[in-house]
Short mmCIF file of C-alpha atoms and ligand atoms in Angstrom, two decimals:
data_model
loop_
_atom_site.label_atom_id
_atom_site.label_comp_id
_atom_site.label_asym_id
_atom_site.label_seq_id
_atom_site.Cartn_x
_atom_site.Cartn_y
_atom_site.Cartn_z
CA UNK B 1 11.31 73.55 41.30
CA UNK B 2 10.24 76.53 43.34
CA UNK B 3 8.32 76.25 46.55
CA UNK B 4 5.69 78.51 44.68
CA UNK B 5 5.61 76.09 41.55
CA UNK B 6 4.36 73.16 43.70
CA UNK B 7 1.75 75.40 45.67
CA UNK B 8 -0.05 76.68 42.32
CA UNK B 9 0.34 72.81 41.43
CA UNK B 10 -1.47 72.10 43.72
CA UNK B 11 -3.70 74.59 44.24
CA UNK B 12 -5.09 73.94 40.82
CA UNK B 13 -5.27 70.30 41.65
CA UNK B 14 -7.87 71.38 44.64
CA UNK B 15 -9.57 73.56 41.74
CA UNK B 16 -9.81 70.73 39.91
CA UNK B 17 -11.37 68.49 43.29
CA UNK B 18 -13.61 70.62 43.86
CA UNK B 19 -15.03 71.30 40.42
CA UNK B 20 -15.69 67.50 40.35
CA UNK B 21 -17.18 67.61 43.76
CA UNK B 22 -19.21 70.29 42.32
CA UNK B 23 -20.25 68.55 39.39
CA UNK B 24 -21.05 65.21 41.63
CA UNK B 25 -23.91 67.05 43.13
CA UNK B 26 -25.57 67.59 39.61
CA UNK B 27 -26.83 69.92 37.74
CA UNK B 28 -29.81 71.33 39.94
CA UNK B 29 -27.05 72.18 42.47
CA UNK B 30 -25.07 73.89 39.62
CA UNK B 31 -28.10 76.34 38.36
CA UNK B 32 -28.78 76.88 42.06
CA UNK B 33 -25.69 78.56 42.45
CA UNK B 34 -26.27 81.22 39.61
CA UNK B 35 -24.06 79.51 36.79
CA UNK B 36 -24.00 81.81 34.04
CA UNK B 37 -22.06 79.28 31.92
CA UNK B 38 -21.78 75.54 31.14
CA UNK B 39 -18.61 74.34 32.26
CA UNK B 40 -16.39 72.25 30.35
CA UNK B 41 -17.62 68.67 31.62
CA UNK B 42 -20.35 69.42 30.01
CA UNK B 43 -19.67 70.79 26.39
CA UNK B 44 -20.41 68.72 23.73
CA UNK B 45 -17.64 67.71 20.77
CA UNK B 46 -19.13 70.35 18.15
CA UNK B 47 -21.14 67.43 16.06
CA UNK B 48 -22.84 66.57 18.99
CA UNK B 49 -24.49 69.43 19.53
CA UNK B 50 -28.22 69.41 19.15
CA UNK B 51 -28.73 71.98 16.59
CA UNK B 52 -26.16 70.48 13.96
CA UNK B 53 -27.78 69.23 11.16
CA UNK B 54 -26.41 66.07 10.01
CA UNK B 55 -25.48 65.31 6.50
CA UNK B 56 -27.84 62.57 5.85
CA UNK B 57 -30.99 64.90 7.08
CA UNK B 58 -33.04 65.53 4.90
CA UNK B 59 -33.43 68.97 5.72
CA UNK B 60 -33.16 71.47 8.59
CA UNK B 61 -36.01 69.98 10.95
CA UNK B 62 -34.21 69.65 13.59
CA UNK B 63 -36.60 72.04 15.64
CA UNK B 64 -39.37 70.42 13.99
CA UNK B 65 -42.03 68.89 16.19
CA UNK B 66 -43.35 65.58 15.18
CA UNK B 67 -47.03 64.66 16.20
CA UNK B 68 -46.70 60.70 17.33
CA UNK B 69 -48.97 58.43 16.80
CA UNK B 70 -51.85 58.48 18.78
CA UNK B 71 -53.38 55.28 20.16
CA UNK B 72 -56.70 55.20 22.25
CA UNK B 73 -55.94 52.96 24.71
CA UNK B 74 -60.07 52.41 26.03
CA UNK B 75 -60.32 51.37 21.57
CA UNK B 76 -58.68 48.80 22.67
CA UNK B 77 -61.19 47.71 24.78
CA UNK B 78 -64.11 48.27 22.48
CA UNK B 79 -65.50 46.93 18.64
CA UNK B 80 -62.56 48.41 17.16
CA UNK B 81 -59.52 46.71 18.56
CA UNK B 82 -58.41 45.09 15.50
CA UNK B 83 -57.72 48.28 13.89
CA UNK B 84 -56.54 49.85 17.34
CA UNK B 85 -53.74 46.92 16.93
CA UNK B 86 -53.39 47.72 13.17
CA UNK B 87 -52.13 51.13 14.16
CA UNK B 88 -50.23 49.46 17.12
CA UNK B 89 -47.80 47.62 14.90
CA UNK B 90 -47.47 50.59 12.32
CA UNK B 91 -46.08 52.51 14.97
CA UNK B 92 -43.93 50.38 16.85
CA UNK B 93 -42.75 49.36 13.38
CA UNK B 94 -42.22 52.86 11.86
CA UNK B 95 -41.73 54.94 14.64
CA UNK B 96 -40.63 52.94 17.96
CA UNK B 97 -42.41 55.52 20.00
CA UNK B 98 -46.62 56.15 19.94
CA UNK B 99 -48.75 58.71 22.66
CA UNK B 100 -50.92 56.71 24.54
CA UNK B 101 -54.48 58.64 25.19
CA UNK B 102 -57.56 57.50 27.50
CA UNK B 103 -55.24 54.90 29.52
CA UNK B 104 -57.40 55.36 31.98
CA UNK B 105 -55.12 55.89 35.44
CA UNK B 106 -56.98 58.96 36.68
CA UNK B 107 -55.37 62.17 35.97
CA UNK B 108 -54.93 62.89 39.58
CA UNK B 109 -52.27 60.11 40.35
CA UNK B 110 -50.15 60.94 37.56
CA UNK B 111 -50.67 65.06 38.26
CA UNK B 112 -49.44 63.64 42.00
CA UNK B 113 -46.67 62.17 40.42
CA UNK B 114 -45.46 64.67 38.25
CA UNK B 115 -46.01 67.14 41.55
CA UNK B 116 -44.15 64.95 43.92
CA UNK B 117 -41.15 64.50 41.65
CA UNK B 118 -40.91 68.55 41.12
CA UNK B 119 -40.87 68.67 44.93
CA UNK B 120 -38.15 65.60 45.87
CA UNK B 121 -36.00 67.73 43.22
CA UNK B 122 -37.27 71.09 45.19
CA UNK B 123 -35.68 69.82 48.55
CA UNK B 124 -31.90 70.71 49.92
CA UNK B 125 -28.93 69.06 48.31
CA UNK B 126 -28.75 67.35 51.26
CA UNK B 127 -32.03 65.89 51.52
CA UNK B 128 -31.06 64.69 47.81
CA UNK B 129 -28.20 63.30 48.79
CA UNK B 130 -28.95 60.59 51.21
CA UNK B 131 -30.32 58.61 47.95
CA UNK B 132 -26.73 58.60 46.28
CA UNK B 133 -25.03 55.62 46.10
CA UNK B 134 -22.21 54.48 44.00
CA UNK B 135 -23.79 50.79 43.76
CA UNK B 136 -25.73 50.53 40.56
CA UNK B 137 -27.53 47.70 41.82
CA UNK B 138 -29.05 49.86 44.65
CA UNK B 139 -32.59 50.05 45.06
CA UNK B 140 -33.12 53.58 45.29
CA UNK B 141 -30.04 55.76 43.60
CA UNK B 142 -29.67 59.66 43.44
CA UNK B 143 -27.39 60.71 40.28
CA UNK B 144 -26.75 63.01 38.07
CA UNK B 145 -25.47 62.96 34.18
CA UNK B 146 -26.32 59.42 32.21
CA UNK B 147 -23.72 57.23 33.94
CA UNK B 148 -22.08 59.57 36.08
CA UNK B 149 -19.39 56.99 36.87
CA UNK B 150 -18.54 56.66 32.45
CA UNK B 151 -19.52 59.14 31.23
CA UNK B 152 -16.50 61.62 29.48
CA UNK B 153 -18.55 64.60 28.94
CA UNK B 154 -21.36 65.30 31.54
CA UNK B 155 -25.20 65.73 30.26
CA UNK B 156 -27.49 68.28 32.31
CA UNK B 157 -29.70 65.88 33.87
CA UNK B 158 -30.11 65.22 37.68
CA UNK B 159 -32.50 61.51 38.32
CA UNK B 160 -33.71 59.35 40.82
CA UNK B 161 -34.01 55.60 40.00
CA UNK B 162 -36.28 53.37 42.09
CA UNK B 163 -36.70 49.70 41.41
CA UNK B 164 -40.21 48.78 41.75
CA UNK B 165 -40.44 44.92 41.50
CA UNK B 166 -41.29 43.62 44.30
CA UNK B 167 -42.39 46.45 45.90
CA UNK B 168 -42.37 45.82 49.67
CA UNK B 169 -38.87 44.53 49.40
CA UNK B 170 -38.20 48.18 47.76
CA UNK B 171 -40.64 50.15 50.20
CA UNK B 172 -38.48 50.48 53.07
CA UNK B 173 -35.61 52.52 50.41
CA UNK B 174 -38.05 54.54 49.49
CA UNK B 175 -37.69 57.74 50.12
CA UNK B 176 -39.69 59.10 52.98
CA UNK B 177 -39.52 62.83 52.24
CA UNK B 178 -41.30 64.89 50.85
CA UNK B 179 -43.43 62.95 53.42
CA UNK B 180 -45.78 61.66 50.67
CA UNK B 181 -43.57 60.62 48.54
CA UNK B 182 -43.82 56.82 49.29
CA UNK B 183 -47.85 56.71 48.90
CA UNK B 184 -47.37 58.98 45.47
CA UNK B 185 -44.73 56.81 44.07
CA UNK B 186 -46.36 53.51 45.02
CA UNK B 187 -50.07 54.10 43.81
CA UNK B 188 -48.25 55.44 40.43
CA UNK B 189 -46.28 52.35 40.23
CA UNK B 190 -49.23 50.07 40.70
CA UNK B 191 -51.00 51.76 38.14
CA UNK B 192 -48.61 51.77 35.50
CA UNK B 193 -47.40 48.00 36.09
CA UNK B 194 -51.08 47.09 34.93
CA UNK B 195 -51.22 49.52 32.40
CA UNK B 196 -48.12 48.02 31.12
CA UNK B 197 -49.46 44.58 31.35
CA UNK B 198 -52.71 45.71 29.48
CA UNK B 199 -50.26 47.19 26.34
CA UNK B 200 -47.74 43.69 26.38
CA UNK B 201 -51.33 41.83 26.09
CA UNK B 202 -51.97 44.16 23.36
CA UNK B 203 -48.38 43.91 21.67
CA UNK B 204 -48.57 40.38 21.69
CA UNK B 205 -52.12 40.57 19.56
CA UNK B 206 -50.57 42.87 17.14
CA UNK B 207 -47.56 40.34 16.38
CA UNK B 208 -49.88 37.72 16.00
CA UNK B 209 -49.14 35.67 19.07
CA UNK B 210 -52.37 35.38 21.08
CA UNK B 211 -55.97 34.13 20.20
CA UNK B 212 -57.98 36.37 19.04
CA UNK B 213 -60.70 37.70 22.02
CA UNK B 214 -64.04 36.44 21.37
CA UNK B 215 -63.44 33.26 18.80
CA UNK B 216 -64.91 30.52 20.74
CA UNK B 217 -62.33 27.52 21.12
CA UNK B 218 -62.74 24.22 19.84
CA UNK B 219 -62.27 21.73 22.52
CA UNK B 220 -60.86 19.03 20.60
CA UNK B 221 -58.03 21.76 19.29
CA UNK B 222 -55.54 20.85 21.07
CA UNK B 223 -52.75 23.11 18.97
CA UNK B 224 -54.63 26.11 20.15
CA UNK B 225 -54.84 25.26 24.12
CA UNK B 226 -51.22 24.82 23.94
CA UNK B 227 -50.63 28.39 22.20
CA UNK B 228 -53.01 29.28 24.88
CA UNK B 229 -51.23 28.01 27.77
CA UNK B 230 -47.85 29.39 26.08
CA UNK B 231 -49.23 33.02 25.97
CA UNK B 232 -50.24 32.84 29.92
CA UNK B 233 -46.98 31.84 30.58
CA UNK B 234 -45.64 34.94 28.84
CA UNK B 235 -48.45 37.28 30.57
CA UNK B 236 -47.46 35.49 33.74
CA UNK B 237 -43.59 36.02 33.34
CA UNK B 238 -44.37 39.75 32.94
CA UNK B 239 -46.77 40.26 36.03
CA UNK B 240 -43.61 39.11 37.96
CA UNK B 241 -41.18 41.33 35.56
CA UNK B 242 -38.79 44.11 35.91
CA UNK B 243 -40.43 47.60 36.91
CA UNK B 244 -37.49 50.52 37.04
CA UNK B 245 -39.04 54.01 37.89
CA UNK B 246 -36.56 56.98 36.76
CA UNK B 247 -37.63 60.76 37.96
CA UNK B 248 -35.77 63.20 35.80
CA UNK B 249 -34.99 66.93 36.62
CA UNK B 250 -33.44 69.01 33.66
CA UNK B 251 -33.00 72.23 35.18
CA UNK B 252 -32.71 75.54 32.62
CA UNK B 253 -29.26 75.49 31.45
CA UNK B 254 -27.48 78.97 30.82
CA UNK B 255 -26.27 77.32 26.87
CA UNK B 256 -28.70 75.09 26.11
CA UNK B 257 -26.74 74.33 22.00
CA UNK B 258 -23.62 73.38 23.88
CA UNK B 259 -25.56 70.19 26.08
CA UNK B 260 -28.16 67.77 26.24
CA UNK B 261 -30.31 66.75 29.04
CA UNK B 262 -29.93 62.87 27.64
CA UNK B 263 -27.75 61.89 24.75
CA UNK B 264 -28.97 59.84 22.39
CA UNK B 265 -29.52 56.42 23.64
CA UNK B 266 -32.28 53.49 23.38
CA UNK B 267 -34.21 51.77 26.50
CA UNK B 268 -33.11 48.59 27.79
CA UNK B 269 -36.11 47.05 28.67
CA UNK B 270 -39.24 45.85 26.55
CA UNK B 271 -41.65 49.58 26.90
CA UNK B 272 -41.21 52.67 28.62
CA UNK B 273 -44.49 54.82 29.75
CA UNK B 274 -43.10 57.86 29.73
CA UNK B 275 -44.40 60.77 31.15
CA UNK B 276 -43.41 64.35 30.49
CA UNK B 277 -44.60 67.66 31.75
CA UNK B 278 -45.91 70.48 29.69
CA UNK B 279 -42.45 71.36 28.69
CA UNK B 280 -40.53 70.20 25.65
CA UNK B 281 -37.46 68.28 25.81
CA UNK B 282 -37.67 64.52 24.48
CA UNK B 283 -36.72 64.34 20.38
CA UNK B 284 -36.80 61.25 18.59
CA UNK B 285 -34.71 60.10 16.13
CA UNK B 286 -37.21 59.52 12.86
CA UNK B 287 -35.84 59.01 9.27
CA UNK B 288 -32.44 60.21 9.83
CA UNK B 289 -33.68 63.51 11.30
CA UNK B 290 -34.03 64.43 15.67
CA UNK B 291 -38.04 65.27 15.67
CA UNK B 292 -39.23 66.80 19.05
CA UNK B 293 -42.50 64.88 20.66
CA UNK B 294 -45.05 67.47 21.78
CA UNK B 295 -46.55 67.02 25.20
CA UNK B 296 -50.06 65.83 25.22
CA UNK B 297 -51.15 66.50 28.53
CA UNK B 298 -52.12 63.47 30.76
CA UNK B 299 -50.82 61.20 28.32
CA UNK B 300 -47.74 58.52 28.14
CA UNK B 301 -45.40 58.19 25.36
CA UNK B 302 -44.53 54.94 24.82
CA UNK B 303 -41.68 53.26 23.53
CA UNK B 304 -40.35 50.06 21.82
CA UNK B 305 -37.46 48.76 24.23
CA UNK B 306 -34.53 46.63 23.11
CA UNK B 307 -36.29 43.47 24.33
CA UNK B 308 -38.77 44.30 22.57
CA UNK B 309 -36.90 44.58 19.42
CA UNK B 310 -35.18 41.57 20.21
CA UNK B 311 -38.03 39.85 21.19
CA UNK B 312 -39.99 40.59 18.04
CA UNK B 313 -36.63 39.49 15.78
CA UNK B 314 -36.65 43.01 14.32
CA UNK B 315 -40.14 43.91 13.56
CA UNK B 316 -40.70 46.56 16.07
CA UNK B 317 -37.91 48.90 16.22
CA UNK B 318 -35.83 50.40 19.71
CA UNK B 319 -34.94 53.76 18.45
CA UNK B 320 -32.40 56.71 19.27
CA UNK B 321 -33.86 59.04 21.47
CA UNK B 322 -32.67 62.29 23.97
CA UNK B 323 -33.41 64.76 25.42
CA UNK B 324 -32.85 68.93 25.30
CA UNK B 325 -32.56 71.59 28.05
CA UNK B 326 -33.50 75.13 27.71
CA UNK B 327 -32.62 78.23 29.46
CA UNK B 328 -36.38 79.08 31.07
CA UNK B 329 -37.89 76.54 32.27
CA UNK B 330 -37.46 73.25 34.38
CA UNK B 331 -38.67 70.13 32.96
CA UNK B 332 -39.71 66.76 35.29
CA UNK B 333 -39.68 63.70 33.56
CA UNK B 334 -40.85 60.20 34.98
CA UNK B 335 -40.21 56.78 32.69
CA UNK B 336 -41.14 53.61 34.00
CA UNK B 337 -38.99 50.71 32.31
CA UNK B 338 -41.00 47.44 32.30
CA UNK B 339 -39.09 44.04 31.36
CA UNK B 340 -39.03 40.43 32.04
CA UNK B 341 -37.57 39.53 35.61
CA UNK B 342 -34.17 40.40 35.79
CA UNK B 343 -32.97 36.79 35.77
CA UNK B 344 -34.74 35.86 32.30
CA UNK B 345 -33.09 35.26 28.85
CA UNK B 346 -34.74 37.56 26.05
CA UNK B 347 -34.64 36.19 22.93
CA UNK B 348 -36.55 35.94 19.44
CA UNK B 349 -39.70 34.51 20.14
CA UNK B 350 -39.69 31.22 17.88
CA UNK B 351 -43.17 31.64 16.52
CA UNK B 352 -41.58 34.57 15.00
CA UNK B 353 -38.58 32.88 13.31
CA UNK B 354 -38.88 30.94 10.34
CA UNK B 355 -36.56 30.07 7.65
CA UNK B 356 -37.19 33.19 5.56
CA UNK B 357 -37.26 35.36 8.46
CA UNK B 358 -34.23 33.34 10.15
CA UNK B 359 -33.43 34.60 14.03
CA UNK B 360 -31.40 38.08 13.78
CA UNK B 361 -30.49 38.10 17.82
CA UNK B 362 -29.02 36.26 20.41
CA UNK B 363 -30.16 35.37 23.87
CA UNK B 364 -29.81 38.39 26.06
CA UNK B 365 -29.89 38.37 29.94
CA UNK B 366 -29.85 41.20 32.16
CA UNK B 367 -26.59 40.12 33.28
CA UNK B 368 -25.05 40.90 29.88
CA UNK B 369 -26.44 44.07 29.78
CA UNK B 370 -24.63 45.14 33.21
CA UNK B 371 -21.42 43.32 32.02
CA UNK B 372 -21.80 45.47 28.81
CA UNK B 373 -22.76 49.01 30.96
CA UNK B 374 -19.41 48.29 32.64
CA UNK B 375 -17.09 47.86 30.57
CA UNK B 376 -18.02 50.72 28.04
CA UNK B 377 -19.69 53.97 26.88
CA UNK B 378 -23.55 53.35 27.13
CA UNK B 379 -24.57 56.69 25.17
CA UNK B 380 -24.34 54.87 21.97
CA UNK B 381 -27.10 52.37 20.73
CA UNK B 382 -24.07 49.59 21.55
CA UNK B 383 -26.03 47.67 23.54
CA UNK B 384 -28.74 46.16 21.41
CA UNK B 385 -25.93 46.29 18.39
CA UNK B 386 -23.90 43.96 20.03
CA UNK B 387 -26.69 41.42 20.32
CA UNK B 388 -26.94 41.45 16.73
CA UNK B 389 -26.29 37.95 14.65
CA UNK B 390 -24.65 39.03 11.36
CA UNK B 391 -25.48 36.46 9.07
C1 LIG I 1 -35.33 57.87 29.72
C2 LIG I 1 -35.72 58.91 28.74
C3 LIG I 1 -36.81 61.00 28.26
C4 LIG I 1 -37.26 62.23 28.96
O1 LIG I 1 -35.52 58.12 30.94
O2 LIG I 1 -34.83 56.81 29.28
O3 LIG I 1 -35.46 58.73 27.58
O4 LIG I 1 -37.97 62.98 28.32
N1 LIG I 1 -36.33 60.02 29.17
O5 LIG I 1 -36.91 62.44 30.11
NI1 LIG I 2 -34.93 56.69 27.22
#
């Protein structure tokens, strides 16, 4: 072999080192530097492209944006709850997904939000990168892609992941620039963890589960006070739950049809409030076709988690979702995954089994789920598959 064989060798082998280098410091640092094309790591096989229309659609509506359900969140609070709930369970049955309107966190804390994610993603790559770690368990992780670590073909997404339960263990991680970015993230937090709390109370009414508010209990009823006691043990369980707070950055990507922002994936977790910016991105997948959700302004989208599927033995539905970039603009992104505490077993609740509706999944626990994100490719809807009991 010539001397000049082994030097191009390994010349391209530093190519190669530094591409992934590159490609390590996400895609914001990418479209920084003027990329004019997507590189390879990030094309998609062909019929995974987002504009391929699939042979079971029924029809080209791929661009097609779907208007959500809507649910009034201060209905809930009012005469009409019972048929706020109605519409409740029709969406998280038909749909997974709903908007939630007049949630009442002020529109100032979640503007703040929105504003102080834009400018953590705003800051020098190496302001960025003191939040990167390679432990998944980390409180406070910088990353790009889905699962950087897994994932064969790179999506254009850059992210920040904070775990929010219990917060003053998490404060100190937090990161302290932009120099409001603790107080931001924190009164957001706060706000959505009892807006959560409000909607499981809610979800729990619309399966059936909890008393109906203002029937007046018998005392001698002694079925009912334990039902009672059950459900606060539930509402309790949550109020010490799981709270993971994702920022997303999808910066404009020079070929858009050749990339997603997210691939298709469902939320581990039992709801995500979701909140997106004025710019399009998130599709749903909604009988058999992708269906974009338009932005309402100031509201959440919410969506049915796999515990929640679980949970509910198959009633409400964990569906396919992801995400598209575009060439103009930036979109920001920030989900907050709410769950049970990370040490609890999800399963079918049992007033929801019965012998013609017989249990259809088995006991889940968190630790599962990070046995299962190991060991294979978590773009797919594997996860909540693999809890399935086939009969
Ligand atoms: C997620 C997610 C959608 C979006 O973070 O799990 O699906 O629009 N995000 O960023
Ligand atoms: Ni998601």
């Amino acid at each position: 072999m010539s001397p000049g064989m082994v030097m191009s060798e390994e010349s391209r082998k530093d190519d190669f080192d530094s591409l992934e280098t590159q490609y390590k410091k996400g895609v914001k640092h990418l479209f920084d530097n003027g990329i004019e094309h997507v590189p390879r790591k990030y094309i998609l096989p062909a019929s995974e492209r987002p504009n391929v229309v699939h042979e079971k659609s029924t029809g080209d509506v791929d661009n097609a944006n779907l208007k959500l359900p809507i649910i009034d969140f201060a209905g809930l609070q009012g005469p009409n709850r019972s048929q706020v709930l109605n519409s409740l369970a029709s969406a998280c049955e038909n749909y997974g997904f709903f908007q939630l309107v007049n949630h009442g966190i002020p529109y100032e804390i979640i503007n703040n939000v929105v504003g102080v994610s834009k400018r953590f993603f705003e800051m020098p790559y190496s302001e960025r990168e003191k939040y990167m770690s390679a432990d998944i368990n980390s409180p406070v992780r910088y990353g790009t892609s889905y699962n950087q670590r897994t994932d064969g073909v790179f999506c254009w997404r850059d992210f920040l992941k904070l775990v929010c339960q219990p917060l003053p263990d998490v404060l100190p991680h937090c990161p302290s620039s932009p120099n409001d970015f603790r107080t931001l993230a924190v009164s957001y937090a706060k706000e959505v963890k009892f807006l959560f709390l409000m909607l499981v109370d809610a979800i729990l009414e619309s399966l059936g589960l909890m008393n109906k508010r203002n029937v007046t209990q018998k005392d001698d009823d002694k079925d009912e006070d334990e039902d009672k006691e059950k459900e606060e043990e539930i509402l309790k369980e949550f109020e010490d739950g799981s709270q993971l707070m994702i920022l997303n950055c999808y910066p404009p990507c020079p070929q858009p049809d050749l990339t997603l922002g997210m691939p298709p994936h469902s939320d581990y977790g039992f709801l995500t409030l979701l909140l997106q910016d004025e710019v399009k991105g998130l599709q749903i997948q909604h009988q058999e076709n992708w269906v974009t959700v338009e932005p309402i302004p100031g509201s959440f989208v919410v969506n049915v988690g796999d515990h929640l599927e679980i949970f509910s033995n198959g009633r409400y539905k964990s569906v396919l979702h992801r995400v598209l970039v575009n060439s103009m603009n930036y979109r920001i992104s920030v989900a907050s995954l709410h769950s049970l505490p990370f040490e609890s077993t999800v399963q079918p609740c049992p007033k929801l089994i019965s012998e013609t509706n017989p249990r259809r999944y088995m006991d889940t626990k968190f630790s599962s789920f990070l046995e299962f994100l190991k060991s294979r490719d978590s773009t797919k809807k594997n996860f909540l598959e693999s809890r399935k009991l086939t009969s």
